[in-house]
Coordinates of C-alpha atoms in Angstrom, one line a residue:
X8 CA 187.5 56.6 85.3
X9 CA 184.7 56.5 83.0
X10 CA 185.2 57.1 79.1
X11 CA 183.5 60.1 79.1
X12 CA 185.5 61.0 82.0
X13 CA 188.7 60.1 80.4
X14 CA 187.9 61.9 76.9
X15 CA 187.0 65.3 78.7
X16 CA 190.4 65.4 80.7
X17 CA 192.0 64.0 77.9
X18 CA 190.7 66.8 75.8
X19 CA 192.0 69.6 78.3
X20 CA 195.8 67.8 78.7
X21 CA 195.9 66.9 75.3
X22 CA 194.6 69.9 73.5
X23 CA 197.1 72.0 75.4
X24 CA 199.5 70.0 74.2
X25 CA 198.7 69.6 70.5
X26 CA 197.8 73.2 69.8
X27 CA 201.0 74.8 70.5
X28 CA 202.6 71.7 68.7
X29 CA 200.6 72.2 65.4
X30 CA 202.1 75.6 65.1
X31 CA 205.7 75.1 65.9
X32 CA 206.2 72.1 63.5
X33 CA 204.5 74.3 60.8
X34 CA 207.0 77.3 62.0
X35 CA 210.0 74.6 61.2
X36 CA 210.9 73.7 65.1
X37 CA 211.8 70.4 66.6
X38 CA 209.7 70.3 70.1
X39 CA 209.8 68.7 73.1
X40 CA 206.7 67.9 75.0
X41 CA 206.5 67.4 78.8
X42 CA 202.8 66.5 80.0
X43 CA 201.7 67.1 83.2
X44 CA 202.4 64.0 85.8
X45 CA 199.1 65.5 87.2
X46 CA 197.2 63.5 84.4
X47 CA 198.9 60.3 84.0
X48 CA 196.4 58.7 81.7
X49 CA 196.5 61.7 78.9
X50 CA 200.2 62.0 79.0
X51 CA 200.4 58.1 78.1
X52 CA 197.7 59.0 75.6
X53 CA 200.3 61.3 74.3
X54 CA 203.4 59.8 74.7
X55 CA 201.9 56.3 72.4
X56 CA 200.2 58.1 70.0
X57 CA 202.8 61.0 68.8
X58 CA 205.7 58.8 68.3
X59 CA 203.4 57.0 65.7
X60 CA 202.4 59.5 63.7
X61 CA 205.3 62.6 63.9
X62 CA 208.6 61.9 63.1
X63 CA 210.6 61.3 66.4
X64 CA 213.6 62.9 65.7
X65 CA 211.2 66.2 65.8
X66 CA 209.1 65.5 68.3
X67 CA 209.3 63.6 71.5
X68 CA 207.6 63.7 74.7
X69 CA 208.9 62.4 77.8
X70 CA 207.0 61.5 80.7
X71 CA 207.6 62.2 83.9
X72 CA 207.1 63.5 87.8
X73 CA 208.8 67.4 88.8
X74 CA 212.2 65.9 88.8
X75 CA 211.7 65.4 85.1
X76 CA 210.6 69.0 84.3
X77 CA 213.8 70.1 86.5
X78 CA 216.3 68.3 84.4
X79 CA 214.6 69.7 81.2
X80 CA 214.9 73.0 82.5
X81 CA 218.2 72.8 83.2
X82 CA 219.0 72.5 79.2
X83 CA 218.9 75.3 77.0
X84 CA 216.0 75.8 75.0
X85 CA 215.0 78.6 71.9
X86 CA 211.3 78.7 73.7
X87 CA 209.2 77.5 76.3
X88 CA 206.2 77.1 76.9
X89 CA 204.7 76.4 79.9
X90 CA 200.5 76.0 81.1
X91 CA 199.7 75.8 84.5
X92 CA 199.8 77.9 87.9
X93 CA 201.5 81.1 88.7
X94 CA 204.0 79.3 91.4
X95 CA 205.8 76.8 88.7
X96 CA 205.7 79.5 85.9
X97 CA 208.1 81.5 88.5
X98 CA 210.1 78.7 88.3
X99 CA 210.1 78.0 84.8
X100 CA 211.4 81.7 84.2
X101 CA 213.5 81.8 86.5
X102 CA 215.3 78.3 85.3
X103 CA 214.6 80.1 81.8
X104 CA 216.4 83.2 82.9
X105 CA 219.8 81.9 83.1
X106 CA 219.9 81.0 79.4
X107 CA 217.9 84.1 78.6
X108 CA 215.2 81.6 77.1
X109 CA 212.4 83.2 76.2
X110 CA 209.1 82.1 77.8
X111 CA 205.7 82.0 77.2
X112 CA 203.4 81.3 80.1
X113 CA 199.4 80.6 80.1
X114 CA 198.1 80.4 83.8
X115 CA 194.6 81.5 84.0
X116 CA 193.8 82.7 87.3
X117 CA 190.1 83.8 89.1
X118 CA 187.9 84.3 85.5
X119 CA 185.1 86.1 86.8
X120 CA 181.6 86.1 85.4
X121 CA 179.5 89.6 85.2
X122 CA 175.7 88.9 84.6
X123 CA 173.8 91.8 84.5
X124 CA 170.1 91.7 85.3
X125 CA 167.9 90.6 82.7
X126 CA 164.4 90.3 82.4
X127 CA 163.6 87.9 79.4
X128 CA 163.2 84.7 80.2
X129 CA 164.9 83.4 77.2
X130 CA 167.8 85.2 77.9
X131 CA 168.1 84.1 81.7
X132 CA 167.6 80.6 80.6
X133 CA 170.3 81.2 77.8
X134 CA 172.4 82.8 80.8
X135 CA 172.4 80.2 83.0
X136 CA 173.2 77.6 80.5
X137 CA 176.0 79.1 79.3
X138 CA 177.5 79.6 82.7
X139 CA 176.9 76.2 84.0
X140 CA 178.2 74.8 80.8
X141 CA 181.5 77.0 81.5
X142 CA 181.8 76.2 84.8
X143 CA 180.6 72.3 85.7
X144 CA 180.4 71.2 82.0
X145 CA 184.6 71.7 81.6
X146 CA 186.4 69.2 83.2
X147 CA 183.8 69.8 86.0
X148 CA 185.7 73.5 86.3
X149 CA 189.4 72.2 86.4
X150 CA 190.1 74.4 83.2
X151 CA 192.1 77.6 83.0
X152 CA 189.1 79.7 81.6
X153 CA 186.5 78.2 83.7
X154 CA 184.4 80.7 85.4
X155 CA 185.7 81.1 89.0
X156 CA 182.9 83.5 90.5
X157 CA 180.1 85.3 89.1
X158 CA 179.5 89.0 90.2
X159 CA 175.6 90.3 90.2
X160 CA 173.3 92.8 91.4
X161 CA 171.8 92.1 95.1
X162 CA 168.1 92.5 93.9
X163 CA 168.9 90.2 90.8
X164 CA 171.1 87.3 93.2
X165 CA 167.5 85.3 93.7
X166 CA 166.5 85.2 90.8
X167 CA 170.0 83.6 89.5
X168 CA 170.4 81.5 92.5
X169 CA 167.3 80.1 91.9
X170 CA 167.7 79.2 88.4
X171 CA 170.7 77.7 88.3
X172 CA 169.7 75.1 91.0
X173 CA 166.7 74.3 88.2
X174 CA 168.8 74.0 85.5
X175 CA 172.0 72.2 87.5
X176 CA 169.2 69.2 87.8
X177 CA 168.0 69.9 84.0
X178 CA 171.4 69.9 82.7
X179 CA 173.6 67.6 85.0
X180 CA 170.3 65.4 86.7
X181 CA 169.1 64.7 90.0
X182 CA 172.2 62.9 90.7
X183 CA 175.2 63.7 88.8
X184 CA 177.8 61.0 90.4
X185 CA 175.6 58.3 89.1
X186 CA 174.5 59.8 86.0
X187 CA 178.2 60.4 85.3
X188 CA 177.3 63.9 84.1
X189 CA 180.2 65.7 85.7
X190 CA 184.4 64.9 85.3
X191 CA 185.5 63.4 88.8
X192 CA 188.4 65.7 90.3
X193 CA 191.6 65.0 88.9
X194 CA 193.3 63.1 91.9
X195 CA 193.6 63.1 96.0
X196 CA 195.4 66.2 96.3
X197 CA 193.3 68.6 94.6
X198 CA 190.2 67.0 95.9
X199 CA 191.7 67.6 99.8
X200 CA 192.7 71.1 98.6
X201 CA 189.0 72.0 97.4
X202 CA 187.6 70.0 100.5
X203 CA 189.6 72.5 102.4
X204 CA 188.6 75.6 100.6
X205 CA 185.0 74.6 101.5
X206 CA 185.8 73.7 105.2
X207 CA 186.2 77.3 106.3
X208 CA 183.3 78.0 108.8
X209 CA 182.1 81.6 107.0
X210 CA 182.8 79.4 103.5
X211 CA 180.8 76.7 104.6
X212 CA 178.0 78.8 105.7
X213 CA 177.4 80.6 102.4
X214 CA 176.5 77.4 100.4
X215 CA 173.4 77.8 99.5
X216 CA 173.3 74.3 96.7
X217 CA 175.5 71.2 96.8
X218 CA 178.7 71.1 98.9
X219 CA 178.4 67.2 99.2
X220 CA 181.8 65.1 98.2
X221 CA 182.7 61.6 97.8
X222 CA 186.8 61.3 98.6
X223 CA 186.4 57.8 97.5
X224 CA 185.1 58.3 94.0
X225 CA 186.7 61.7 93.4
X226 CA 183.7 63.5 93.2
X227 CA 182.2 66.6 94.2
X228 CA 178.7 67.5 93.3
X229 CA 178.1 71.0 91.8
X230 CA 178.3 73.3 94.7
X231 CA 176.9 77.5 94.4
X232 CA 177.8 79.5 98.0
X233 CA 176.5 83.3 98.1
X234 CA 178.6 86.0 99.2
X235 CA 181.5 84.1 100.8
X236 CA 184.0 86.0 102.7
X237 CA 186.5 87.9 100.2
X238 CA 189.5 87.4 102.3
X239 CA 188.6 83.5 101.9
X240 CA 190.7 81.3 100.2
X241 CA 188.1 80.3 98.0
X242 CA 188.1 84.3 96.5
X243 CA 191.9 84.7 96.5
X244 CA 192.8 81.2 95.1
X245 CA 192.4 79.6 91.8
X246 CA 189.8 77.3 92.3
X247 CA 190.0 74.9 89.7
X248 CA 186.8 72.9 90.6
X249 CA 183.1 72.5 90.9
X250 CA 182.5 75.2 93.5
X251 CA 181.2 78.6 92.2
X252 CA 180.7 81.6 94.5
X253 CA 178.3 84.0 93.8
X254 CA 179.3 87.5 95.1
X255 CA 176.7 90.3 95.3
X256 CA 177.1 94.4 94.3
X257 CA 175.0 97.3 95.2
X258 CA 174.5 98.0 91.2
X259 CA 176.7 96.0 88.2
X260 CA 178.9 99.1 87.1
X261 CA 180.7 98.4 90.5
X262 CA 182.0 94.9 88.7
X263 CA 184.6 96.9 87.4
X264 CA 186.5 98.2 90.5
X265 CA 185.9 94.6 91.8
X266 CA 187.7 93.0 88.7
X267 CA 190.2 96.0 88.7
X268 CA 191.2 96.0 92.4
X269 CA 192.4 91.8 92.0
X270 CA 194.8 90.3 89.5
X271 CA 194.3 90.1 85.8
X272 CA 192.0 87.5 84.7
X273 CA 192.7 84.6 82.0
X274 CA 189.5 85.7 80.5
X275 CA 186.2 87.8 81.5
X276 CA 182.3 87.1 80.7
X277 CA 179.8 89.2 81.4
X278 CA 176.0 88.6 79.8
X279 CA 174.8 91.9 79.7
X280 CA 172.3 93.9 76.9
X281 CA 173.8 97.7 78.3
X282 CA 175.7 98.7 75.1
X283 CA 177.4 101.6 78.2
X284 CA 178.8 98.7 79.9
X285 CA 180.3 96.4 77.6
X286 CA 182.2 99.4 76.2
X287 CA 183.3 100.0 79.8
X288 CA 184.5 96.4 80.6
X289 CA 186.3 96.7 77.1
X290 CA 188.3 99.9 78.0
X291 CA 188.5 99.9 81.6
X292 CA 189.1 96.1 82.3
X293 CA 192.5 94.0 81.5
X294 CA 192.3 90.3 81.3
X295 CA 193.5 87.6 78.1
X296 CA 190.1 88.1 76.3
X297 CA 186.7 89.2 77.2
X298 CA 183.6 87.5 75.8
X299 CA 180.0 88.6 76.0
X300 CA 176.9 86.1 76.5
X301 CA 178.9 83.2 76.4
X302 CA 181.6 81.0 77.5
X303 CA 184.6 79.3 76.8
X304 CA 183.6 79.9 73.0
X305 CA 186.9 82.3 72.9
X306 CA 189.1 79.5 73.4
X307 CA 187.6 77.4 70.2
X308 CA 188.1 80.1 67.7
X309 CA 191.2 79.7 66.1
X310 CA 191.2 82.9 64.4
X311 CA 191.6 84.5 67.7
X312 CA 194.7 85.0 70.0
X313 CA 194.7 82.5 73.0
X314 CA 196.9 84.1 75.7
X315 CA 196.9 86.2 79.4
X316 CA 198.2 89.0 80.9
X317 CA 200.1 90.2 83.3
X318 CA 199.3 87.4 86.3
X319 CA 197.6 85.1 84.3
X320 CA 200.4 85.0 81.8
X321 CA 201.5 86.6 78.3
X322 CA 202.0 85.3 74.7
X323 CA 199.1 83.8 72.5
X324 CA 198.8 81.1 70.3
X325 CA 196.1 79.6 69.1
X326 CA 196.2 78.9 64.7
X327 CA 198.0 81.7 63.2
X328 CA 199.1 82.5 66.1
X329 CA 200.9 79.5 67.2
X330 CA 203.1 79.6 64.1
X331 CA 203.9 83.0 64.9
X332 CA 204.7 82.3 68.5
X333 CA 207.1 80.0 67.7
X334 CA 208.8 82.3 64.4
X335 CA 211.7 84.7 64.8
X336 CA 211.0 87.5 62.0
X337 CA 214.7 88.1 60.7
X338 CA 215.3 91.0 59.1
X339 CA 217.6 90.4 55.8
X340 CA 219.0 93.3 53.8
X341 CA 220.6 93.1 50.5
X342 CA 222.7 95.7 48.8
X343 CA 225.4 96.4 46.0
X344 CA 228.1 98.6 45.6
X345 CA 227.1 100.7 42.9
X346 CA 225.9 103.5 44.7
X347 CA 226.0 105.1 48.0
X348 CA 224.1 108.2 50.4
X349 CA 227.4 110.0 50.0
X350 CA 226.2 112.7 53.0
X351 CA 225.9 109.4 55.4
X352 CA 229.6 109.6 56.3
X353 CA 232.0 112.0 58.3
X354 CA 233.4 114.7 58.2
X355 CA 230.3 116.2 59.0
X356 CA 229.0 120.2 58.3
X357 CA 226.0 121.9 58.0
X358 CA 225.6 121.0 54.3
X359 CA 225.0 117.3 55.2
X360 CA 223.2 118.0 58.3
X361 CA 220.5 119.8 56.0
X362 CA 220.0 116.8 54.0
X363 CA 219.8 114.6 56.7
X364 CA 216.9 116.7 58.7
X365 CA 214.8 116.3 54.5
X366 CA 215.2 113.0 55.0
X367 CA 213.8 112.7 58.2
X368 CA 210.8 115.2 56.9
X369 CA 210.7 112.8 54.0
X370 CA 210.7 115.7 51.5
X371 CA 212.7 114.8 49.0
X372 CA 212.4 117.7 47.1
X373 CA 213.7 119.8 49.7
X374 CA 216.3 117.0 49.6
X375 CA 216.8 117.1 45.5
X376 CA 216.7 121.3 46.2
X377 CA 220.1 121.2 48.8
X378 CA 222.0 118.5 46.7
X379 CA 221.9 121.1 43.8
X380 CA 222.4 124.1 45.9
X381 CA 219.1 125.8 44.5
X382 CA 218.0 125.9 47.8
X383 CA 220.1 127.7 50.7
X384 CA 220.5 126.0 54.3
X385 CA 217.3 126.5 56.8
X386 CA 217.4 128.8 59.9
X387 CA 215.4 126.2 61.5
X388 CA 217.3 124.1 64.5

């Protein structure tokens, strides 16, 4: 693996690592951190570097396969933490559940893409930069906000199609595996399991760019299919890679039954200049964040909550709001003995009632009014 390689998976693994760190030291915790055995390189990145800098009897991270993450799940923890896919985050709260751990999970899930049709040039070419830069310019799309699919307009599908097979060349050059323009996929397995995605007949028929890969060097060039079938695997799966289907709608406003009627999204983009429909996507879409006319630019602002919801997770960190992810707010209440609300107590009558019911209006004059017996009991319920 190239260095450029290296940093940009390093930068995923890592970063998801240090960011919740940063704000749980600052919030006064010890923490634990178990990188994923899926990126061996990063976690030993990790596990050398930390112990140098942090104060190990605060921090540690400890390496290891899923027998590792078992056995740390088995202990009882204030908080977890956990990023990754939907089927091990059932596991962590369900290992979770018997201490009645509180969890936070980030999964991501199918981020779609909503470009609307747009007729400057400069704003297609800003388009299509933007996505591609989302999508193969990540980790080569194995990031939890990558965009999995793109929904557009029939009559404007050409005209995108088109243009991103210009600027894939422009941006990632004639030949990305020797340009070393693109991330290589992370190992065997989830090369196999994209190779597969790709291998159904109706899937394989809808490429319309790329599609080629190299099992020996990891690699999969960037690969655009058109209107592959829905029930595919490729639109019900997380992708987590370089292939990007393009799905076309009778008119854009239908994007928003399409996003509705699947699970909720890490995060949404849709480039779009109709004011009516970004205030639609806003109130009538659910999804971790939702960003217009650009990508992945949600997950660098750290004055922003970073976080899912419902199957693509819940809590949010990110600056502030790491510390306050890992902060219990305790309430503390001090009082003295010198005086008391001497109507608080039983034997209860109508007298006390009354000034309980000012209270809860907040008029303290009514309140003032009873205690002095100017003002007679209310007829009111």
């Amino acid at each position: 693996m190239s260095n450029k390689f290296f940093f940009s998976l390093c930068y995923m693994y890592v970063g998801l690592s240090l960011e919740p760190l940063i704000g749980a030291i600052a919030a006064g915790n010890v923490v634990v951190i178990k990188p994923s055995e899926l990126a061996p390189a990063a976690a030993s990145v990790l596990a050398n570097t930390v112990h140098s800098y942090l104060d190990n009897k605060a921090v540690k991270v400890i390496q290891g396969g899923p027998s590792v993450g078992d056995q740390l799940l088995e202990q009882k923890w204030d908080k977890i933490l956990f990023t990754g896919s939907a089927r091990v985050g059932k596991i962590v709260m369900t290992a979770a559940a018997k201490h009645l751990t509180p969890v936070m999970l980030e999964l991501g899930g199918k981020c779609p893409a909503v470009v609307d049709e747009l007729s400057s040039s400069w704003d297609i070419e800003m388009t299509i930069r933007r996505i591609l830069a989302g999508k193969f310019g990540i980790c080569a799309g194995q990031a939890c906000i990558g965009i999995d699919y793109i929904l557009v307009e029939k009559k404007f599908k050409s005209t995108l199609v088109q243009q991103m097979k210009v600027f894939i060349k422009k941006l990632f050059r004639e030949d990305p595996k020797e340009t070393n323009t693109i991330a290589r996929i992370i190992n065997k397995n989830h090369l196999m399991r994209l190779k597969n995605l790709l291998d159904e007949p109706l899937v394989k028929a809808s490429i319309v760019y790329g599609g080629s890969i190299d099992e020996d060097h990891l690699f999969i060039e960037p690969t655009i299919l058109v209107d592959p079938p829905l029930n595919a695997a490729i639109m019900n799966e997380e992708i987590f890679g370089p292939l990007l289907p393009i799905i076309t709608l009778e008119k854009i406003e239908d994007c928003i039954e399409f996003i509705r009627s699947r699970p909720r999204p890490l995060a949404i983009y849709a480039f779009t200049k109709n004011e009516k429909l970004k205030r639609r996507l806003i109130s009538e879409t659910s999804s971790g964040s939702l960003t217009f006319n650009d990508t992945i630019v949600q997950y660098v602002a750290d004055s922003l909550p970073f976080g899912g919801v419902g199957e693509s997770g819940f809590g949010r960190y990110h600056g502030k709001f790491s510390f306050d992810a890992f902060t219990h707010e305790k309430a503390v209440v001090k009082r003295n003995f010198l005086t008391d609300v001497w109507f608080r107590s039983p034997p209860w009558n109508d007298h006390k009632l009354e000034l309980f019911r000012s209270i809860y209006r907040y008029d303290y004059l009514d309140l003032v009014l009873i205690t002095l017996g100017i003002k007679k009991k209310s007829k009111k319920p």
